[in-house]
CSV table of C-alpha atoms in Angstrom, one decimal:
chain,number,residue,atom,x,y,z
A,1,MET,CA,-43.5,-22.3,17.4
A,2,GLU,CA,-46.9,-20.0,15.3
A,3,LEU,CA,-47.9,-17.3,16.6
A,4,SER,CA,-52.1,-17.5,17.1
A,5,LYS,CA,-54.9,-15.3,15.6
A,6,GLU,CA,-55.2,-14.1,18.9
A,7,GLN,CA,-51.3,-13.5,19.6
A,8,LEU,CA,-50.9,-11.3,16.3
A,9,LEU,CA,-53.4,-9.2,16.9
A,10,GLN,CA,-52.3,-7.8,20.5
A,11,ILE,CA,-49.1,-7.4,18.0
A,12,ASP,CA,-51.3,-5.4,15.4
A,13,ASN,CA,-52.9,-3.6,18.5
A,14,TYR,CA,-49.5,-2.7,20.0
A,15,ILE,CA,-48.3,-1.0,17.0
A,16,PHE,CA,-51.5,0.9,15.8
A,17,SER,CA,-50.8,2.7,19.8
A,18,CYS,CA,-47.7,3.3,18.7
A,19,GLY,CA,-48.9,5.5,16.3
A,20,ILE,CA,-48.5,3.2,13.3
A,21,LYS,CA,-51.6,3.8,11.1
A,22,PHE,CA,-51.0,2.1,7.9
A,23,TYR,CA,-52.4,-1.0,8.0
A,24,ASP,CA,-49.8,-1.9,5.1
A,25,VAL,CA,-46.6,-0.8,7.3
A,26,ARG,CA,-48.2,-2.4,10.4
A,27,THR,CA,-47.9,-5.5,8.6
A,28,GLU,CA,-44.7,-5.6,8.2
A,29,ILE,CA,-43.5,-4.3,11.7
A,30,VAL,CA,-45.7,-7.1,12.7
A,31,ASP,CA,-43.6,-9.4,10.7
A,32,HIS,CA,-40.7,-8.5,11.8
A,33,PHE,CA,-42.2,-8.8,15.5
A,34,ALA,CA,-43.7,-12.2,14.7
A,35,ASN,CA,-40.4,-13.5,13.3
A,36,ILE,CA,-38.3,-13.1,16.5
A,37,LEU,CA,-41.9,-14.0,18.7
A,38,GLU,CA,-41.3,-16.8,17.3
A,39,GLN,CA,-37.9,-17.8,17.9
A,40,LYS,CA,-38.3,-16.5,21.5
A,41,LEU,CA,-41.4,-19.0,22.1
A,42,ASP,CA,-39.2,-22.0,20.8
A,43,LYS,CA,-36.8,-21.6,24.0
A,44,ASN,CA,-39.2,-20.8,26.2
A,45,GLN,CA,-43.3,-20.8,25.7
A,46,ASP,CA,-43.3,-19.5,29.3
A,47,LEU,CA,-42.5,-15.8,28.4
A,48,ASN,CA,-44.2,-12.3,28.7
A,49,PHE,CA,-45.8,-12.3,25.6
A,50,ARG,CA,-46.4,-8.8,26.6
A,51,GLN,CA,-43.3,-7.8,27.5
A,52,GLU,CA,-41.0,-9.4,25.1
A,53,ILE,CA,-43.6,-7.3,23.1
A,54,ILE,CA,-42.2,-4.0,24.7
A,55,ASN,CA,-38.9,-5.3,25.1
A,56,ILE,CA,-38.2,-6.2,20.9
A,57,HIS,CA,-39.8,-2.4,20.5
A,58,LYS,CA,-36.9,-1.1,22.4
A,59,ASN,CA,-34.9,-2.6,20.3
A,60,PHE,CA,-36.5,0.1,17.3
A,61,SER,CA,-34.8,3.2,19.4
A,62,GLU,CA,-37.7,5.8,21.2
A,63,ARG,CA,-38.4,6.9,18.0
A,64,GLY,CA,-37.4,3.3,15.6
A,65,PHE,CA,-41.6,3.8,14.2
A,66,GLN,CA,-41.8,6.9,13.3
A,67,ASN,CA,-38.3,7.1,11.3
A,68,LEU,CA,-39.5,3.8,10.0
A,69,LEU,CA,-43.2,5.7,8.6
A,70,LYS,CA,-40.4,8.2,7.4
A,71,GLU,CA,-38.3,6.5,5.2
A,72,LYS,CA,-41.8,4.3,3.9
A,73,THR,CA,-43.8,7.9,2.7
A,74,LYS,CA,-40.2,9.4,1.0
A,75,SER,CA,-40.1,6.2,-0.6
A,76,VAL,CA,-43.9,5.5,-1.2
A,77,GLN,CA,-45.0,9.6,-2.7
A,78,LYS,CA,-41.1,9.1,-5.0
A,79,ARG,CA,-42.6,6.2,-6.4
A,80,PHE,CA,-45.8,8.6,-6.7
A,81,TYR,CA,-44.6,10.7,-8.7
A,82,LYS,CA,-42.0,8.8,-10.2
A,83,ALA,CA,-45.5,6.5,-11.7
A,84,SER,CA,-47.2,9.2,-12.0
A,85,PHE,CA,-44.6,11.6,-14.1
A,86,LYS,CA,-44.3,8.4,-16.3
A,87,HIS,CA,-48.4,8.2,-17.7
A,88,PHE,CA,-47.9,11.9,-18.4
A,89,ILE,CA,-45.2,11.0,-20.9
A,90,THR,CA,-47.8,9.2,-22.1
A,91,PHE,CA,-49.8,11.6,-22.7
A,92,PHE,CA,-48.1,13.1,-25.9
A,93,LYS,CA,-46.6,9.6,-27.2
A,94,LEU,CA,-49.3,8.0,-29.4
A,95,PRO,CA,-51.9,7.0,-29.5
A,96,LYS,CA,-52.8,9.4,-26.4
A,97,ILE,CA,-50.9,12.0,-27.8
A,98,ILE,CA,-54.1,12.3,-30.7
A,99,ILE,CA,-56.4,12.6,-27.9
A,100,THR,CA,-54.2,15.6,-26.0
A,101,GLY,CA,-54.1,17.3,-29.0
A,102,ALA,CA,-58.1,16.7,-29.9
A,103,PHE,CA,-58.0,18.3,-26.4
A,104,PHE,CA,-56.3,21.4,-26.8
A,105,TYR,CA,-57.8,21.5,-30.0
A,106,GLY,CA,-61.4,21.7,-28.2
A,107,LEU,CA,-59.6,24.7,-25.8
A,108,LEU,CA,-58.9,26.6,-28.7
A,109,GLU,CA,-62.5,27.0,-30.2
A,110,VAL,CA,-64.0,27.7,-27.4
A,111,MET,CA,-61.3,30.5,-26.8
A,112,HIS,CA,-61.7,32.0,-29.7
A,113,LEU,CA,-65.6,31.6,-29.9
A,114,ILE,CA,-65.5,33.6,-26.5
A,115,GLU,CA,-65.0,37.7,-27.2
A,116,ASP,CA,-63.3,38.3,-23.9
A,117,LYS,CA,-60.4,35.9,-23.0
A,118,GLU,CA,-60.2,37.0,-19.3
A,119,VAL,CA,-63.6,35.9,-18.2
A,120,PHE,CA,-61.6,32.7,-20.5
A,121,PHE,CA,-59.7,32.0,-18.1
A,122,GLN,CA,-61.5,32.5,-15.1
A,123,LEU,CA,-64.0,30.4,-15.7
A,124,LEU,CA,-61.0,27.8,-16.7
A,125,THR,CA,-60.1,29.3,-13.1
A,126,VAL,CA,-63.5,28.1,-11.9
A,127,SER,CA,-63.5,24.6,-13.4
A,128,GLY,CA,-60.7,23.8,-11.5
A,129,TYR,CA,-61.7,24.5,-7.9
A,130,VAL,CA,-64.8,22.9,-8.6
A,131,THR,CA,-62.1,20.1,-10.0
A,132,VAL,CA,-60.9,20.4,-5.7
A,133,PHE,CA,-63.9,20.7,-4.3
A,134,SER,CA,-65.4,17.5,-6.0
A,135,PHE,CA,-62.0,15.7,-5.3
A,136,PHE,CA,-62.3,16.8,-1.5
A,137,LEU,CA,-66.1,15.8,-1.0
A,138,ILE,CA,-64.8,12.2,-2.4
A,139,SER,CA,-62.5,11.8,-0.4
A,140,TYR,CA,-64.5,12.6,2.8
A,141,PHE,CA,-67.2,10.4,2.4
A,142,LYS,CA,-64.2,7.9,1.2
A,143,LYS,CA,-62.6,8.4,4.7
A,144,LYS,CA,-66.0,8.3,6.9
A,145,LYS,CA,-66.6,4.6,6.0
A,146,LYS,CA,-65.0,2.5,8.4
A,147,LYS,CA,-61.6,0.7,6.6
A,148,GLU,CA,-58.2,0.9,7.3
A,149,LEU,CA,-55.8,3.4,5.6
A,150,PHE,CA,-52.9,2.2,3.4
A,151,LEU,CA,-49.6,4.5,2.6
A,152,ALA,CA,-49.6,3.5,-0.8
A,153,LEU,CA,-52.8,5.0,-0.7
A,154,ASP,CA,-52.5,8.0,1.2
A,155,MET,CA,-51.8,10.6,-1.8
A,156,ASN,CA,-55.3,12.0,-1.5
A,157,ASN,CA,-54.3,15.8,0.5
A,158,ASN,CA,-51.1,15.8,-1.8
A,159,LEU,CA,-53.5,15.6,-4.7
A,160,VAL,CA,-55.6,18.3,-3.7
A,161,ILE,CA,-52.8,20.2,-2.3
A,162,ILE,CA,-51.0,19.1,-6.7
A,163,ILE,CA,-54.4,20.7,-7.9
A,164,ASN,CA,-55.1,24.0,-5.7
A,165,ASN,CA,-51.6,25.5,-5.9
A,166,ALA,CA,-51.6,24.8,-9.6
A,167,ILE,CA,-55.5,26.5,-9.9
A,168,ILE,CA,-54.2,29.2,-7.4
A,169,TYR,CA,-50.9,29.8,-9.9
A,170,PHE,CA,-53.1,30.0,-12.6
A,171,ASN,CA,-55.8,32.6,-11.3
A,172,THR,CA,-52.5,34.3,-10.3
A,173,ILE,CA,-51.1,34.0,-13.8
A,174,THR,CA,-54.8,35.8,-14.9
A,175,ILE,CA,-55.1,38.2,-12.5
A,176,PHE,CA,-51.9,39.8,-12.9
A,177,ARG,CA,-52.7,39.4,-17.2
A,178,ASN,CA,-53.2,43.4,-18.1
A,179,GLU,CA,-55.9,43.2,-21.0
A,180,GLU,CA,-53.6,44.2,-23.7
A,181,SER,CA,-51.6,41.1,-22.7
A,182,PHE,CA,-55.4,39.3,-23.7
A,183,LEU,CA,-55.7,40.2,-26.8
A,184,ASN,CA,-52.4,38.5,-28.3
A,185,PRO,CA,-52.9,35.4,-29.1
A,186,ILE,CA,-49.4,33.9,-27.9
A,187,TYR,CA,-50.1,34.9,-24.2
A,188,ASN,CA,-52.8,33.3,-24.9
A,189,ASN,CA,-51.8,29.9,-26.1
A,190,ILE,CA,-49.4,30.2,-23.5
A,191,GLN,CA,-51.4,29.9,-20.6
A,192,LEU,CA,-53.9,27.4,-22.0
A,193,VAL,CA,-50.7,25.3,-22.7
A,194,ILE,CA,-50.2,25.3,-19.1
A,195,PHE,CA,-53.8,24.9,-17.9
A,196,VAL,CA,-53.7,21.5,-20.4
A,197,LEU,CA,-50.3,20.4,-18.6
A,198,ALA,CA,-52.2,20.7,-15.2
A,199,LEU,CA,-55.1,18.8,-15.7
A,200,LEU,CA,-52.8,16.3,-17.5
A,201,PHE,CA,-50.4,15.7,-14.4
A,202,TYR,CA,-53.6,15.6,-12.4
A,203,TRP,CA,-55.2,12.5,-14.5
A,204,SER,CA,-51.7,10.7,-15.1
A,205,CYS,CA,-52.0,11.5,-10.2
A,206,GLN,CA,-55.5,9.6,-10.2
A,207,SER,CA,-55.1,7.3,-12.6
A,208,VAL,CA,-51.5,6.5,-10.6
A,209,TYR,CA,-53.2,6.0,-7.6
A,210,ASN,CA,-56.4,4.0,-9.0
A,211,GLN,CA,-53.8,1.3,-9.9
A,212,ASN,CA,-51.8,1.1,-6.8
A,213,LYS,CA,-56.0,0.9,-5.2
A,214,LYS,CA,-56.4,-2.1,-7.7
A,215,ILE,CA,-53.1,-3.5,-6.4
A,216,VAL,CA,-53.3,-2.6,-2.5
A,217,LYS,CA,-57.2,-4.9,-2.7
A,218,GLU,CA,-54.9,-7.7,-4.8
A,219,GLN,CA,-52.7,-7.9,-2.2
A,220,TYR,CA,-55.6,-7.5,0.6
A,221,PRO,CA,-58.9,-9.1,-0.7
A,222,ASN,CA,-60.2,-9.8,2.8
A,223,ILE,CA,-59.1,-5.9,3.8
A,224,LEU,CA,-61.4,-3.3,2.9
A,225,VAL,CA,-59.4,-0.2,1.0
């Protein structure tokens, strides 16, 4: 017996109340519940629908939903970073390696124009913090919109952490370098390479996030993403 929209919504609301906020994860669990309930309704159409939902939930064990969410979160994060790394590698293959080389060369020329190299790297640090702040603002305003959460897209916080840690690390290098080291072009070039690599990795993460968002929109065309 096929479930009605009201019954499916009842299952969805129950699962949401159990702490599963991500729409894509809820959809999977709803499908699982619906299949079981349809079989039960075929045998007994007078069963207590609400109670049967609770009974099925009990089969998941006390922390069944949370364990499922934890497993899926690990899986999504693993796929995300794997895809990001693959995208990152493309910056060192044709044709993107030309962009990478041009970007590095451009920064190198700017560094040569600025006499005080410490100031140059401090400016790079500031630009990094501006990036984090901009990303935070965009994420904040997106969250204010009334829309469903998707585990596949729940990477904003991770990206902010990655960027922030990279900037802190970069700033730490700048702070602990002495005046003599800023006169050494090798040290300057190494630090510049670190900055470029960090920026390219962020670019890769953002690109993969946008790709995932496009896929989610195609999978759930009627849901605001």
